[in-house]
Tab-separated table of C-alpha atoms and ligand atoms in Angstrom:
chain	number	residue	atom	x	y	z
A	1	MET	CA	0.000	0.000	0.000
A	2	ILE	CA	1.287	3.463	-0.862
A	3	GLN	CA	1.824	5.382	2.378
A	4	LYS	CA	3.430	8.762	1.784
A	5	ILE	CA	5.859	10.754	-0.324
A	6	HIS	CA	9.237	9.298	0.601
A	7	HIS	CA	11.355	11.776	-1.341
A	8	VAL	CA	11.454	14.284	-4.134
A	9	ALA	CA	14.541	14.059	-6.353
A	10	ILE	CA	16.144	17.025	-8.076
A	11	ALA	CA	18.729	16.744	-10.856
A	12	VAL	CA	21.588	19.208	-10.398
A	13	GLN	CA	24.799	20.094	-12.234
A	14	SER	CA	26.775	20.366	-8.998
A	15	LEU	CA	25.957	18.919	-5.577
A	16	GLU	CA	28.265	21.423	-3.929
A	17	ASP	CA	26.377	24.287	-5.511
A	18	ALA	CA	22.962	22.739	-4.742
A	19	LEU	CA	23.942	22.156	-1.097
A	20	ARG	CA	24.617	25.848	-0.723
A	21	PHE	CA	20.874	26.368	-1.170
A	22	TYR	CA	19.233	23.246	0.291
A	23	ARG	CA	21.596	22.753	3.244
A	24	ASP	CA	22.998	26.217	3.931
A	25	THR	CA	20.193	28.592	2.929
A	26	LEU	CA	17.179	26.413	3.818
A	27	GLY	CA	18.955	24.686	6.704
A	28	LEU	CA	17.912	21.127	5.822
A	29	PRO	CA	20.159	18.494	7.452
A	30	VAL	CA	22.111	16.085	5.232
A	31	HIS	CA	21.627	12.500	6.356
A	32	GLU	CA	23.201	10.461	3.593
A	33	GLN	CA	25.649	10.765	0.723
A	34	ALA	CA	26.350	8.005	-1.764
A	35	THR	CA	27.939	7.393	-5.136
A	36	ARG	CA	26.185	4.758	-7.233
A	37	GLU	CA	28.542	3.853	-10.075
A	38	ASP	CA	25.945	1.428	-11.473
A	39	GLN	CA	23.432	4.269	-11.818
A	40	GLY	CA	25.988	6.890	-12.857
A	41	VAL	CA	25.017	9.217	-10.053
A	42	LYS	CA	26.225	10.928	-6.907
A	43	ALA	CA	23.430	11.595	-4.437
A	44	VAL	CA	22.915	13.590	-1.279
A	45	VAL	CA	19.808	13.016	0.820
A	46	LEU	CA	18.463	15.782	3.074
A	47	THR	CA	15.750	15.366	5.676
A	48	ILE	CA	12.594	17.446	5.406
A	49	GLY	CA	10.166	16.447	8.157
A	50	GLN	CA	8.892	12.921	7.453
A	51	SER	CA	10.202	13.065	3.883
A	52	GLU	CA	13.477	13.622	2.075
A	53	ILE	CA	14.974	15.667	-0.709
A	54	GLU	CA	17.384	13.744	-2.926
A	55	LEU	CA	19.880	15.784	-4.948
A	56	LEU	CA	21.320	13.920	-7.943
A	57	GLU	CA	24.505	14.880	-9.768
A	58	PRO	CA	25.478	12.762	-12.782
A	59	LEU	CA	28.910	11.102	-12.890
A	60	GLY	CA	29.123	11.995	-16.588
A	61	PRO	CA	27.088	13.223	-19.551
A	62	ASP	CA	26.365	9.683	-20.776
A	63	THR	CA	24.306	8.603	-17.751
A	64	PRO	CA	20.536	8.758	-17.211
A	65	VAL	CA	20.745	11.927	-15.088
A	66	GLY	CA	23.414	13.400	-17.410
A	67	ARG	CA	21.101	12.959	-20.385
A	68	PHE	CA	18.175	14.363	-18.370
A	69	LEU	CA	20.180	17.548	-17.600
A	70	GLU	CA	21.183	17.865	-21.243
A	71	ARG	CA	17.532	17.651	-22.357
A	72	ARG	CA	15.685	19.450	-19.600
A	73	GLY	CA	18.207	21.290	-17.457
A	74	GLU	CA	18.205	21.273	-13.663
A	75	GLY	CA	14.944	20.595	-11.889
A	76	LEU	CA	12.466	18.000	-10.670
A	77	HIS	CA	13.694	14.530	-11.676
A	78	HIS	CA	11.278	12.186	-9.912
A	79	ILE	CA	8.899	11.743	-6.978
A	80	CYS	CA	9.109	8.656	-4.792
A	81	PHE	CA	6.119	7.089	-3.051
A	82	GLN	CA	6.803	4.831	-0.083
A	83	THR	CA	5.062	1.479	0.007
A	84	ASP	CA	5.009	-1.292	2.593
A	85	ASP	CA	4.758	-4.012	-0.079
A	86	ILE	CA	6.472	-3.201	-3.355
A	87	ASP	CA	5.996	-6.697	-4.815
A	88	LYS	CA	2.235	-6.540	-4.367
A	89	ASP	CA	1.932	-2.934	-5.607
A	90	LEU	CA	4.052	-3.610	-8.684
A	91	ALA	CA	2.049	-6.740	-9.550
A	92	GLU	CA	-1.202	-4.764	-9.239
A	93	LEU	CA	0.104	-1.924	-11.399
A	94	LYS	CA	1.201	-4.444	-14.051
A	95	ALA	CA	-2.263	-5.985	-13.997
A	96	LYS	CA	-3.719	-2.488	-14.539
A	97	ASP	CA	-1.498	-1.998	-17.633
A	98	VAL	CA	0.604	0.755	-16.090
A	99	GLU	CA	3.758	1.268	-18.130
A	100	LEU	CA	6.795	0.291	-16.050
A	101	ILE	CA	10.485	1.067	-16.386
A	102	ASP	CA	11.442	-1.752	-13.999
A	103	GLN	CA	9.557	-5.015	-14.402
A	104	GLU	CA	10.863	-6.211	-11.040
A	105	PRO	CA	11.926	-4.326	-7.893
A	106	ARG	CA	15.674	-3.752	-7.584
A	107	GLN	CA	18.016	-2.494	-4.906
A	108	GLY	CA	18.218	1.312	-4.858
A	109	LEU	CA	19.447	4.052	-2.560
A	110	VAL	CA	16.470	3.865	-0.210
A	111	GLY	CA	15.588	0.175	-0.243
A	112	ARG	CA	13.842	-1.918	-2.874
A	113	ILE	CA	12.642	0.365	-5.648
A	114	CYS	CA	11.098	0.460	-9.096
A	115	PHE	CA	10.249	3.224	-11.555
A	116	LEU	CA	6.991	3.810	-13.431
A	117	HIS	CA	7.111	5.404	-16.866
A	118	PRO	CA	6.064	9.077	-17.143
A	119	ARG	CA	3.746	8.074	-20.006
A	120	SER	CA	1.507	6.400	-17.412
A	121	THR	CA	1.760	9.115	-14.756
A	122	LYS	CA	0.966	12.371	-16.572
A	123	GLY	CA	4.560	13.239	-17.218
A	124	VAL	CA	6.242	12.635	-13.861
A	125	LEU	CA	8.854	9.928	-13.341
A	126	LEU	CA	7.495	8.012	-10.339
A	127	GLU	CA	9.529	5.768	-8.070
A	128	LEU	CA	8.067	3.298	-5.601
A	129	ALA	CA	10.287	2.383	-2.659
A	130	GLN	CA	10.027	-0.075	0.177
A	131	PRO	CA	12.639	1.006	2.737
A	132	PRO	CA	14.326	-1.696	4.831
A	133	GLU	CA	12.442	-2.470	8.085
B	201	CO	CO1	14.684	8.384	-5.802
């Protein structure tokens, strides 16, 4: 079952530059930093109440976030909904003919995740995540 907005992800050219606004100007605390070579991305996660802001900097131009920046510039990259049962939710979405990017959940930054295609969601890349217990 979908429970809440887990995080909002923003694609940025430079994490250092983005942190000057999100951490220093807004005062949001950083709680995680990670480089995911397999996804071509460096990420910083900031806490905002019960949710998080995820800043994504590409490791190079030929990565998913690098290509996103090239096409669209900096800005909203995806929204992540938290679920308590990603296997069940994904199976139900499949049965309802929702267009998926991931056919099966995979390990992501915040637990088991999968992405739904913006064609099925009115133009927003949607992530579902089941954080570890
Ligand atoms: Co995310």
